[in-house]
Short mmCIF file of C-alpha atoms in Angstrom, two decimals:
data_model
loop_
_atom_site.label_atom_id
_atom_site.label_comp_id
_atom_site.label_asym_id
_atom_site.label_seq_id
_atom_site.Cartn_x
_atom_site.Cartn_y
_atom_site.Cartn_z
CA MET A 1 132.26 125.91 140.99
CA ASN A 2 135.04 123.41 140.70
CA LEU A 3 136.82 122.30 137.54
CA LYS A 4 134.69 119.17 137.10
CA GLN A 5 131.45 121.16 137.28
CA ARG A 6 132.72 123.81 134.83
CA THR A 7 133.74 121.10 132.34
CA PHE A 8 130.31 119.44 132.54
CA LEU A 9 128.56 122.80 131.97
CA ARG A 10 130.65 123.61 128.90
CA THR A 11 129.92 120.15 127.48
CA LEU A 12 126.17 120.60 128.04
CA ILE A 13 126.16 123.99 126.31
CA LEU A 14 128.06 122.54 123.34
CA VAL A 15 125.61 119.64 122.97
CA CYS A 16 122.61 121.98 123.06
CA THR A 17 124.17 124.26 120.48
CA VAL A 18 124.90 121.41 118.07
CA ALA A 19 121.44 119.93 118.53
CA THR A 20 119.75 123.29 117.94
CA GLY A 21 121.83 123.91 114.83
CA SER A 22 121.01 120.48 113.46
CA TRP A 23 117.25 121.00 113.99
CA ASP A 24 117.32 124.38 112.31
CA SER A 25 119.20 122.89 109.36
CA ARG A 26 116.60 120.16 108.93
CA ALA A 27 113.82 122.75 109.13
CA ASP A 28 115.45 124.72 106.33
CA GLU A 29 115.54 121.58 104.18
CA ILE A 30 111.77 120.95 104.37
CA PRO A 31 110.51 121.54 100.78
CA ARG A 32 107.84 124.15 100.26
CA THR A 33 105.30 122.94 97.72
CA ILE A 34 101.91 123.63 96.17
CA ARG A 35 99.71 120.59 95.48
CA VAL A 36 96.86 121.17 93.04
CA MET A 37 94.35 119.29 90.90
CA GLY A 38 93.81 120.03 87.24
CA THR A 39 90.85 119.07 85.05
CA GLY A 40 90.66 119.07 81.28
CA THR A 41 88.02 118.10 78.76
CA ALA A 42 87.95 117.39 75.04
CA ALA A 43 84.88 116.80 72.91
CA GLY A 44 84.36 115.11 69.58
CA VAL A 45 81.56 113.90 67.36
CA PRO A 46 81.02 110.10 67.61
CA ASP A 47 81.86 108.12 64.50
CA ILE A 48 80.41 104.69 65.40
CA ALA A 49 77.12 103.45 66.82
CA MET A 50 76.27 100.32 68.78
CA VAL A 51 72.80 98.91 68.17
CA ASN A 52 71.10 96.07 70.06
CA LEU A 53 68.54 94.26 67.98
CA GLY A 54 66.65 91.05 68.39
CA VAL A 55 64.07 88.65 67.03
CA THR A 56 61.39 87.03 69.18
CA THR A 57 59.13 84.31 67.82
CA GLU A 58 56.44 82.14 69.41
CA ASP A 59 54.96 78.79 68.46
CA ALA A 60 53.12 75.94 70.10
CA GLN A 61 56.17 73.70 69.62
CA ALA A 62 59.65 74.71 70.78
CA SER A 63 61.30 73.29 67.66
CA ALA A 64 58.98 75.25 65.41
CA ALA A 65 59.68 78.46 67.34
CA VAL A 66 63.44 77.90 67.01
CA LYS A 67 63.19 77.25 63.27
CA SER A 68 61.07 80.33 62.72
CA ASN A 69 63.46 82.45 64.76
CA SER A 70 66.54 81.10 62.96
CA ARG A 71 64.99 81.80 59.57
CA VAL A 72 64.41 85.48 60.43
CA VAL A 73 67.84 85.91 62.04
CA SER A 74 69.55 84.41 58.98
CA LYS A 75 67.70 86.91 56.81
CA LEU A 76 68.83 89.73 59.09
CA LEU A 77 72.47 88.65 58.96
CA GLN A 78 72.39 88.46 55.17
CA MET A 79 70.88 91.94 55.01
CA LEU A 80 73.54 93.32 57.40
CA SER A 81 76.29 91.84 55.22
CA LEU A 82 74.80 93.49 52.13
CA GLN A 83 74.72 96.78 53.99
CA GLY A 84 78.44 96.60 54.68
CA ILE A 85 78.28 95.47 58.33
CA GLU A 86 81.34 93.25 58.74
CA GLU A 87 81.36 89.96 60.65
CA ARG A 88 83.70 91.45 63.29
CA ASP A 89 81.02 94.08 63.97
CA THR A 90 78.22 91.54 64.52
CA GLN A 91 77.95 89.59 67.76
CA THR A 92 75.27 87.35 69.26
CA LYS A 93 74.53 88.57 72.79
CA GLY A 94 71.92 86.06 73.86
CA PHE A 95 69.72 83.17 72.83
CA ASN A 96 66.78 82.13 75.00
CA VAL A 97 63.97 79.59 74.81
CA ARG A 98 61.26 79.87 77.44
CA PRO A 99 57.75 78.45 77.88
CA VAL A 100 54.69 80.63 77.49
CA TYR A 101 52.03 80.03 80.15
CA SER A 102 48.29 80.57 79.97
CA ARG A 103 45.89 80.67 82.92
CA ASP A 104 42.21 79.82 82.65
CA ASN A 105 40.06 82.65 83.88
CA ASN A 106 37.82 80.57 86.10
CA ARG A 107 36.99 80.47 89.76
CA ASN A 108 39.03 77.33 90.31
CA ARG A 109 42.27 79.27 89.74
CA SER A 110 43.91 76.37 88.00
CA ALA A 111 47.69 76.18 87.74
CA PRO A 112 49.28 77.85 84.70
CA GLN A 113 49.50 75.66 81.64
CA ILE A 114 52.21 75.77 78.95
CA SER A 115 50.55 77.08 75.78
CA GLY A 116 53.68 77.44 73.66
CA TYR A 117 57.28 78.56 73.53
CA SER A 118 59.02 81.84 72.98
CA VAL A 119 62.46 82.04 71.35
CA SER A 120 64.57 85.19 71.52
CA ASN A 121 67.85 85.91 69.74
CA GLN A 122 69.71 89.15 70.57
CA ILE A 123 72.43 90.59 68.34
CA ARG A 124 74.66 93.60 68.80
CA ILE A 125 76.07 95.38 65.77
CA ARG A 126 78.61 98.16 65.32
CA VAL A 127 77.73 100.68 62.63
CA ARG A 128 80.69 102.58 61.21
CA GLU A 129 78.79 104.65 58.64
CA LEU A 130 76.50 106.83 60.73
CA ASP A 131 75.00 108.52 57.69
CA ASN A 132 73.41 105.16 56.86
CA LEU A 133 72.16 104.40 60.38
CA GLY A 134 68.63 105.77 59.91
CA ARG A 135 68.03 103.79 56.73
CA LEU A 136 69.60 100.69 58.30
CA LEU A 137 67.15 100.80 61.22
CA ASP A 138 64.25 100.91 58.78
CA GLU A 139 65.59 97.90 56.91
CA LEU A 140 66.17 95.95 60.13
CA VAL A 141 62.50 96.29 61.00
CA ALA A 142 61.47 95.40 57.45
CA ALA A 143 63.70 92.29 57.57
CA GLY A 144 61.94 90.99 60.70
CA SER A 145 63.68 92.48 63.74
CA ASN A 146 60.98 93.17 66.34
CA GLN A 147 63.38 94.38 69.04
CA ILE A 148 65.68 97.39 68.59
CA SER A 149 67.05 99.06 71.69
CA GLY A 150 70.12 100.41 73.42
CA ILE A 151 71.48 102.56 70.59
CA SER A 152 74.69 104.18 71.83
CA PHE A 153 77.37 106.28 70.17
CA ASP A 154 81.13 106.23 70.63
CA ILE A 155 84.43 107.26 69.09
CA ASP A 156 86.27 104.41 67.43
CA ASP A 157 89.77 105.75 68.21
CA PRO A 158 89.57 108.00 71.31
CA ILE A 159 93.35 108.28 71.88
CA LYS A 160 93.69 111.76 70.36
CA LEU A 161 90.71 112.99 72.35
CA GLN A 162 92.12 111.50 75.57
CA ASP A 163 95.50 113.11 74.94
CA ALA A 164 93.89 116.50 74.36
CA ALA A 165 91.96 116.19 77.64
CA LYS A 166 95.15 115.31 79.55
CA GLN A 167 97.06 118.23 78.06
CA ALA A 168 94.23 120.55 79.05
CA ALA A 169 94.32 119.11 82.60
CA VAL A 170 98.04 119.89 82.95
CA LYS A 171 97.49 123.47 81.77
CA ASP A 172 94.65 123.82 84.25
CA ALA A 173 96.89 122.59 87.10
CA MET A 174 99.55 125.15 86.17
CA ARG A 175 96.92 127.88 86.12
CA VAL A 176 95.60 126.94 89.56
CA ALA A 177 99.14 126.73 91.01
CA LYS A 178 99.91 130.25 89.77
CA LEU A 179 96.62 131.49 91.19
CA TYR A 180 97.51 130.17 94.64
CA ALA A 181 101.09 131.45 94.43
CA ASP A 182 99.97 134.95 93.47
CA ALA A 183 97.51 135.00 96.35
CA ALA A 184 100.22 133.88 98.78
CA GLY A 185 102.80 136.35 97.49
CA VAL A 186 105.24 133.70 96.19
CA ARG A 187 106.25 132.26 92.82
CA VAL A 188 105.66 128.83 91.29
CA GLY A 189 108.80 126.75 91.08
CA SER A 190 109.64 123.62 89.15
CA LEU A 191 107.25 120.72 88.71
CA ILE A 192 108.06 118.08 91.32
CA SER A 193 105.51 115.37 90.52
CA LEU A 194 102.62 114.74 88.16
CA SER A 195 100.12 111.89 88.27
CA GLU A 196 96.85 111.08 86.56
CA SER A 197 93.98 110.93 89.01
CA SER A 198 91.13 109.81 86.79
CA SER A 199 89.81 109.79 83.27
CA ALA A 200 86.15 109.51 82.41
CA SER A 201 84.03 109.46 79.29
CA GLN A 202 80.68 111.21 79.25
CA PRO A 203 77.82 109.93 77.10
CA PRO A 204 76.99 111.88 73.94
CA MET A 205 75.07 115.10 74.51
CA PRO A 206 72.34 116.01 71.99
CA MET A 207 73.28 118.54 69.36
CA ALA A 208 71.46 120.16 66.48
CA ARG A 209 73.18 118.27 63.66
CA MET A 210 71.32 115.15 62.55
CA ALA A 211 72.72 112.11 60.75
CA MET A 212 70.04 110.93 58.33
CA ALA A 213 69.78 108.75 55.28
CA ALA A 214 68.86 110.35 51.98
CA GLU A 215 65.38 108.82 51.99
CA ALA A 216 62.71 110.92 53.68
CA SER A 217 61.32 107.84 55.43
CA ALA A 218 64.59 107.04 57.20
CA VAL A 219 64.63 107.21 61.00
CA PRO A 220 66.30 110.51 62.06
CA ILE A 221 69.31 109.94 64.32
CA ALA A 222 71.06 112.50 66.54
CA GLU A 223 74.54 111.22 67.35
CA GLY A 224 75.39 114.07 69.73
CA GLU A 225 78.82 115.00 71.04
CA LYS A 226 81.02 112.88 73.30
CA THR A 227 83.19 114.47 75.98
CA ILE A 228 86.24 112.93 77.66
CA THR A 229 87.43 114.34 80.98
CA ALA A 230 90.89 113.90 82.52
CA THR A 231 92.00 114.85 86.04
CA ILE A 232 95.62 115.11 87.18
CA GLU A 233 97.40 115.91 90.45
CA ALA A 234 100.51 118.10 90.30
CA VAL A 235 103.03 119.28 92.89
CA PHE A 236 105.09 122.42 92.27
CA GLY A 237 107.89 123.94 94.27
CA ILE A 238 107.57 127.39 95.88
CA LEU A 239 110.04 130.20 95.21
CA ASP A 240 110.44 133.45 97.08
CA PRO A 241 109.00 136.50 95.31
#
């Protein structure tokens, strides 16, 4: 082997050594992590109720049906004000006027004829005093509301409940990370990243406590319990045992 060949061989060995060392160094720098999901929940008793109510009237003339409907709705709004329902908690959700058709029951099967008009006015109210909700429903019917539906319960200020659910989710993620680390024979290192995956609110679940007015005739109302769920994703480092 001549001098030129020996020089080339030494250069090749040096390049391979440097390249191998560089690769091993990069491999050592690859972070070892545990990625987990954590879920937390927090429950609270609702303190407000949303009620959809309405008034439907019919008359042979559309103008008469509108006047009749407006008279009843005005009475309802006055009653709501007397019961402490503020204007900001009362909202008109829909107003409709539609014809009412009649069909003669004969063999000629004549086309439907307009026999009158139906007027519907829908209102949504927010009730902040749940102890009065049962009595309020009774009075709504007595004042002329012939449509009451879609009663739902909520928490007026859910921030504290949401925060509690998120804190519980972080604790759950730490628990799961330690579980995996123990099973793998390593230790949980520092928190590398934390992100909120989702947050959801579950509808109230029935519970034994009832919110009722003092009068025995009041409609019994079960407000239930509302649960908020938070989910987070966390990444922890891995330490040797």
